[in-house]
């Protein structure tokens, strides 16, 4: 299996622009998680989905952030408009409810820089 | 509610020395416990996990951890550090019925010196 795939790996944009991050989970996994990692705040859970349905979005920082999962093999995290404080590494992770005991598999991350 | 505390945000050891990274958890139900490693500019990778059964768990790269219920601890050890072990290490906890959600500690940056 290719693992969790994220694109782009790096994104540089200007303040006010829309940013879309993409994630393809591992085939067969039914949970998908979006995290943000910064030096100041560490690893934060933003939102997670089960069977394509958002379960908990309490970690989404503002209305500028939105996430969708239109099908089992694709999810997006959108920031509109972007701000410099959104600069971070964004990780997507997936897991399978079953024998995995909640183990999550992480993608390589998208490094976002907002100028 | 669950929580994880990692003592020491930075740990430095000499190459060949024992590595000990501390993790304590709080959970009202039997936990599942994990250690993840993050190398520079990479995602998190599972090192090892405790679910049920044997309390001493062996993982990749020579790491192991012991689940001690009485101490609510899950410390990570490696007998002899290697330069390639330099990375950030995260302890995490979850439980059955928790929606596959992991609660992560704040991480420990391991530095290995010659």
GROMACS .gro file of C-alpha atoms in nm:
model
  229
    1UNK     CA    1   0.000   0.000   0.000
    2UNK     CA    2   0.122   0.350  -0.077
    3UNK     CA    3   0.032   0.483   0.265
    4UNK     CA    4  -0.142   0.812   0.329
    5UNK     CA    5  -0.080   1.056   0.045
    6UNK     CA    6  -0.084   1.431   0.090
    7UNK     CA    7  -0.049   1.706  -0.165
    8UNK     CA    8   0.109   1.943  -0.210
    9UNK     CA    9   0.412   1.875   0.007
   10UNK     CA   10   0.496   2.244   0.022
   11UNK     CA   11   0.275   2.544  -0.034
   12UNK     CA   12   0.375   2.908  -0.026
   13UNK     CA   13   0.101   3.163  -0.062
   14UNK     CA   14   0.022   3.521   0.018
   15UNK     CA   15  -0.207   3.642   0.290
   16UNK     CA   16  -0.569   3.648   0.180
   17UNK     CA   17  -0.537   3.368  -0.074
   18UNK     CA   18  -0.732   3.046  -0.060
   19UNK     CA   19  -0.535   2.733   0.021
   20UNK     CA   20  -0.651   2.375  -0.036
   21UNK     CA   21  -0.469   2.079   0.112
   22UNK     CA   22  -0.545   1.730  -0.008
   23UNK     CA   23  -0.532   1.386   0.146
   24UNK     CA   24  -0.582   1.033   0.022
   25UNK     CA   25  -0.617   0.785   0.311
   26UNK     CA   26  -0.510   0.424   0.307
   27UNK     CA   27  -0.760   0.213   0.118
   28UNK     CA   28  -1.010   0.048   0.352
   29UNK     CA   29  -0.954   0.287   0.640
   30UNK     CA   30  -1.272   0.439   0.778
   31UNK     CA   31  -1.131   0.719   0.993
   32UNK     CA   32  -0.949   1.028   0.868
   33UNK     CA   33  -0.784   1.292   1.084
   34UNK     CA   34  -0.642   1.637   1.010
   35UNK     CA   35  -0.371   1.773   1.240
   36UNK     CA   36  -0.170   2.093   1.253
   37UNK     CA   37   0.181   2.111   1.396
   38UNK     CA   38   0.362   2.427   1.500
   39UNK     CA   39   0.654   2.499   1.729
   40UNK     CA   40   0.436   2.703   1.960
   41UNK     CA   41   0.132   2.478   1.987
   42UNK     CA   42   0.269   2.135   1.904
   43UNK     CA   43   0.042   1.878   1.740
   44UNK     CA   44  -0.325   1.978   1.732
   45UNK     CA   45  -0.620   1.773   1.610
   46UNK     CA   46  -0.833   1.991   1.386
   47UNK     CA   47  -1.112   1.759   1.271
   48UNK     CA   48  -1.182   1.394   1.210
   49UNK     CA   49  -1.419   1.191   0.996
   50UNK     CA   50  -1.571   0.846   1.027
   51UNK     CA   51  -1.710   0.690   0.711
   52UNK     CA   52  -1.682   1.031   0.542
   53UNK     CA   53  -1.892   1.204   0.810
   54UNK     CA   54  -1.734   1.475   1.028
   55UNK     CA   55  -1.742   1.360   1.388
   56UNK     CA   56  -1.557   1.630   1.580
   57UNK     CA   57  -1.450   1.965   1.439
   58UNK     CA   58  -1.393   2.135   1.772
   59UNK     CA   59  -1.026   2.180   1.690
   60UNK     CA   60  -1.088   2.388   1.380
   61UNK     CA   61  -0.951   2.726   1.479
   62UNK     CA   62  -1.186   2.957   1.290
   63UNK     CA   63  -1.454   2.973   1.026
   64UNK     CA   64  -1.178   3.036   0.777
   65UNK     CA   65  -1.100   2.665   0.803
   66UNK     CA   66  -1.322   2.402   0.645
   67UNK     CA   67  -1.279   2.032   0.568
   68UNK     CA   68  -1.466   1.793   0.347
   69UNK     CA   69  -1.457   1.425   0.270
   70UNK     CA   70  -1.668   1.365  -0.041
   71UNK     CA   71  -1.576   0.997  -0.060
   72UNK     CA   72  -1.374   0.733   0.120
   73UNK     CA   73  -1.058   0.803  -0.075
   74UNK     CA   74  -1.028   1.181  -0.065
   75UNK     CA   75  -1.041   1.470   0.180
   76UNK     CA   76  -0.960   1.839   0.161
   77UNK     CA   77  -0.873   2.103   0.417
   78UNK     CA   78  -0.937   2.455   0.296
   79UNK     CA   79  -0.828   2.785   0.443
   80UNK     CA   80  -0.998   3.095   0.308
   81UNK     CA   81  -0.865   3.358   0.348
   82UNK     CA   82  -0.524   3.247   0.466
   83UNK     CA   83  -0.324   3.443   0.726
   84UNK     CA   84   0.045   3.431   0.825
   85UNK     CA   85  -0.045   3.264   1.157
   86UNK     CA   86  -0.178   2.966   0.959
   87UNK     CA   87   0.180   2.879   0.863
   88UNK     CA   88   0.238   2.527   0.993
   89UNK     CA   89   0.276   2.167   0.887
   90UNK     CA   90  -0.059   2.001   0.826
   91UNK     CA   91  -0.082   1.625   0.862
   92UNK     CA   92  -0.348   1.386   0.751
   93UNK     CA   93  -0.379   1.046   0.919
   94UNK     CA   94  -0.609   0.749   0.869
   95UNK     CA   95  -0.705   0.444   1.070
   96UNK     CA   96  -0.925   0.138   1.061
   97UNK     CA   97  -1.172   0.056   1.335
   98UNK     CA   98  -1.111  -0.305   1.404
   99UNK     CA   99  -0.801  -0.490   1.504
  100UNK     CA  100  -0.576  -0.188   1.477
  101UNK     CA  101  -0.657  -0.069   1.830
  102UNK     CA  102  -0.690   0.285   1.698
  103UNK     CA  103  -0.342   0.302   1.545
  104UNK     CA  104  -0.318   0.596   1.310
  105UNK     CA  105  -0.107   0.610   0.994
  106UNK     CA  106   0.029   0.952   0.909
  107UNK     CA  107   0.102   1.114   0.578
  108UNK     CA  108   0.424   1.309   0.513
  109UNK     CA  109   0.254   1.642   0.576
  110UNK     CA  110   0.207   1.967   0.386
  111UNK     CA  111   0.430   2.255   0.492
  112UNK     CA  112   0.227   2.573   0.449
  113UNK     CA  113   0.388   2.915   0.449
  114UNK     CA  114   0.163   3.220   0.433
  115UNK     CA  115   0.350   3.541   0.356
  116UNK     CA  116  -1.100   1.234   3.014
  117UNK     CA  117  -0.767   1.107   2.896
  118UNK     CA  118  -0.437   1.287   2.904
  119UNK     CA  119  -0.072   1.218   2.842
  120UNK     CA  120   0.225   1.383   3.008
  121UNK     CA  121   0.572   1.357   2.866
  122UNK     CA  122   0.838   1.465   3.113
  123UNK     CA  123   1.118   1.657   2.948
  124UNK     CA  124   1.066   1.836   2.620
  125UNK     CA  125   1.433   1.785   2.537
  126UNK     CA  126   1.654   1.490   2.627
  127UNK     CA  127   2.020   1.461   2.536
  128UNK     CA  128   2.223   1.139   2.553
  129UNK     CA  129   2.561   1.024   2.435
  130UNK     CA  130   2.588   0.771   2.157
  131UNK     CA  131   2.584   0.424   2.313
  132UNK     CA  132   2.409   0.540   2.629
  133UNK     CA  133   2.068   0.432   2.755
  134UNK     CA  134   1.770   0.620   2.618
  135UNK     CA  135   1.479   0.675   2.858
  136UNK     CA  136   1.182   0.886   2.753
  137UNK     CA  137   0.907   0.921   3.008
  138UNK     CA  138   0.533   0.905   2.952
  139UNK     CA  139   0.254   0.904   3.207
  140UNK     CA  140  -0.110   0.880   3.118
  141UNK     CA  141  -0.446   0.937   3.275
  142UNK     CA  142  -0.740   0.724   3.169
  143UNK     CA  143  -1.053   0.606   3.345
  144UNK     CA  144  -1.073   0.294   3.128
  145UNK     CA  145  -0.809   0.045   3.010
  146UNK     CA  146  -0.592   0.235   2.765
  147UNK     CA  147  -0.420   0.159   2.441
  148UNK     CA  148  -0.078   0.322   2.443
  149UNK     CA  149   0.148   0.423   2.158
  150UNK     CA  150   0.487   0.571   2.089
  151UNK     CA  151   0.538   0.753   1.761
  152UNK     CA  152   0.863   0.893   1.620
  153UNK     CA  153   0.897   1.192   1.392
  154UNK     CA  154   1.220   1.241   1.199
  155UNK     CA  155   1.294   1.587   1.060
  156UNK     CA  156   1.059   1.691   0.783
  157UNK     CA  157   0.861   1.368   0.801
  158UNK     CA  158   0.528   1.247   0.934
  159UNK     CA  159   0.479   1.048   1.251
  160UNK     CA  160   0.570   0.680   1.237
  161UNK     CA  161   0.458   0.415   1.483
  162UNK     CA  162   0.740   0.281   1.702
  163UNK     CA  163   0.536   0.043   1.918
  164UNK     CA  164   0.201  -0.002   2.086
  165UNK     CA  165   0.047  -0.165   2.389
  166UNK     CA  166  -0.304  -0.300   2.355
  167UNK     CA  167  -0.353  -0.604   2.577
  168UNK     CA  168  -0.145  -0.892   2.703
  169UNK     CA  169   0.228  -0.871   2.763
  170UNK     CA  170   0.320  -0.546   2.930
  171UNK     CA  171   0.669  -0.527   2.782
  172UNK     CA  172   0.635  -0.425   2.421
  173UNK     CA  173   0.911  -0.433   2.165
  174UNK     CA  174   0.913  -0.201   1.869
  175UNK     CA  175   1.124  -0.108   1.574
  176UNK     CA  176   1.486   0.008   1.586
  177UNK     CA  177   1.555  -0.161   1.920
  178UNK     CA  178   1.307   0.040   2.124
  179UNK     CA  179   1.082  -0.108   2.388
  180UNK     CA  180   0.831   0.018   2.643
  181UNK     CA  181   0.672  -0.127   2.952
  182UNK     CA  182   0.313  -0.068   3.053
  183UNK     CA  183   0.293  -0.022   3.430
  184UNK     CA  184  -0.066   0.014   3.538
  185UNK     CA  185   0.019   0.086   3.901
  186UNK     CA  186   0.238   0.376   3.796
  187UNK     CA  187   0.020   0.481   3.498
  188UNK     CA  188   0.338   0.490   3.294
  189UNK     CA  189   0.457   0.377   2.953
  190UNK     CA  190   0.822   0.481   2.938
  191UNK     CA  191   1.023   0.426   2.622
  192UNK     CA  192   1.374   0.281   2.642
  193UNK     CA  193   1.659   0.175   2.421
  194UNK     CA  194   1.976   0.020   2.567
  195UNK     CA  195   2.221   0.194   2.335
  196UNK     CA  196   2.151   0.519   2.152
  197UNK     CA  197   2.254   0.568   1.793
  198UNK     CA  198   2.296   0.895   1.608
  199UNK     CA  199   2.006   0.797   1.384
  200UNK     CA  200   1.772   0.795   1.686
  201UNK     CA  201   1.776   1.175   1.699
  202UNK     CA  202   1.413   1.271   1.643
  203UNK     CA  203   1.100   1.382   1.823
  204UNK     CA  204   0.905   1.117   2.011
  205UNK     CA  205   0.535   1.133   2.094
  206UNK     CA  206   0.343   0.925   2.344
  207UNK     CA  207  -0.030   0.879   2.276
  208UNK     CA  208  -0.330   0.713   2.440
  209UNK     CA  209  -0.668   0.591   2.322
  210UNK     CA  210  -0.933   0.347   2.438
  211UNK     CA  211  -1.206   0.122   2.304
  212UNK     CA  212  -1.505   0.324   2.195
  213UNK     CA  213  -1.301   0.639   2.172
  214UNK     CA  214  -1.368   0.683   1.803
  215UNK     CA  215  -1.014   0.590   1.704
  216UNK     CA  216  -0.904   0.924   1.843
  217UNK     CA  217  -0.555   0.952   1.990
  218UNK     CA  218  -0.457   1.195   2.263
  219UNK     CA  219  -0.095   1.294   2.211
  220UNK     CA  220   0.165   1.419   2.454
  221UNK     CA  221   0.362   1.732   2.378
  222UNK     CA  222   0.660   1.540   2.247
  223UNK     CA  223   1.022   1.488   2.354
  224UNK     CA  224   1.308   1.594   2.129
  225UNK     CA  225   1.591   1.342   2.158
  226UNK     CA  226   1.942   1.461   2.082
  227UNK     CA  227   2.225   1.209   2.048
  228UNK     CA  228   2.578   1.339   2.090
  229UNK     CA  229   2.908   1.182   1.999
   0.00000   0.00000   0.00000
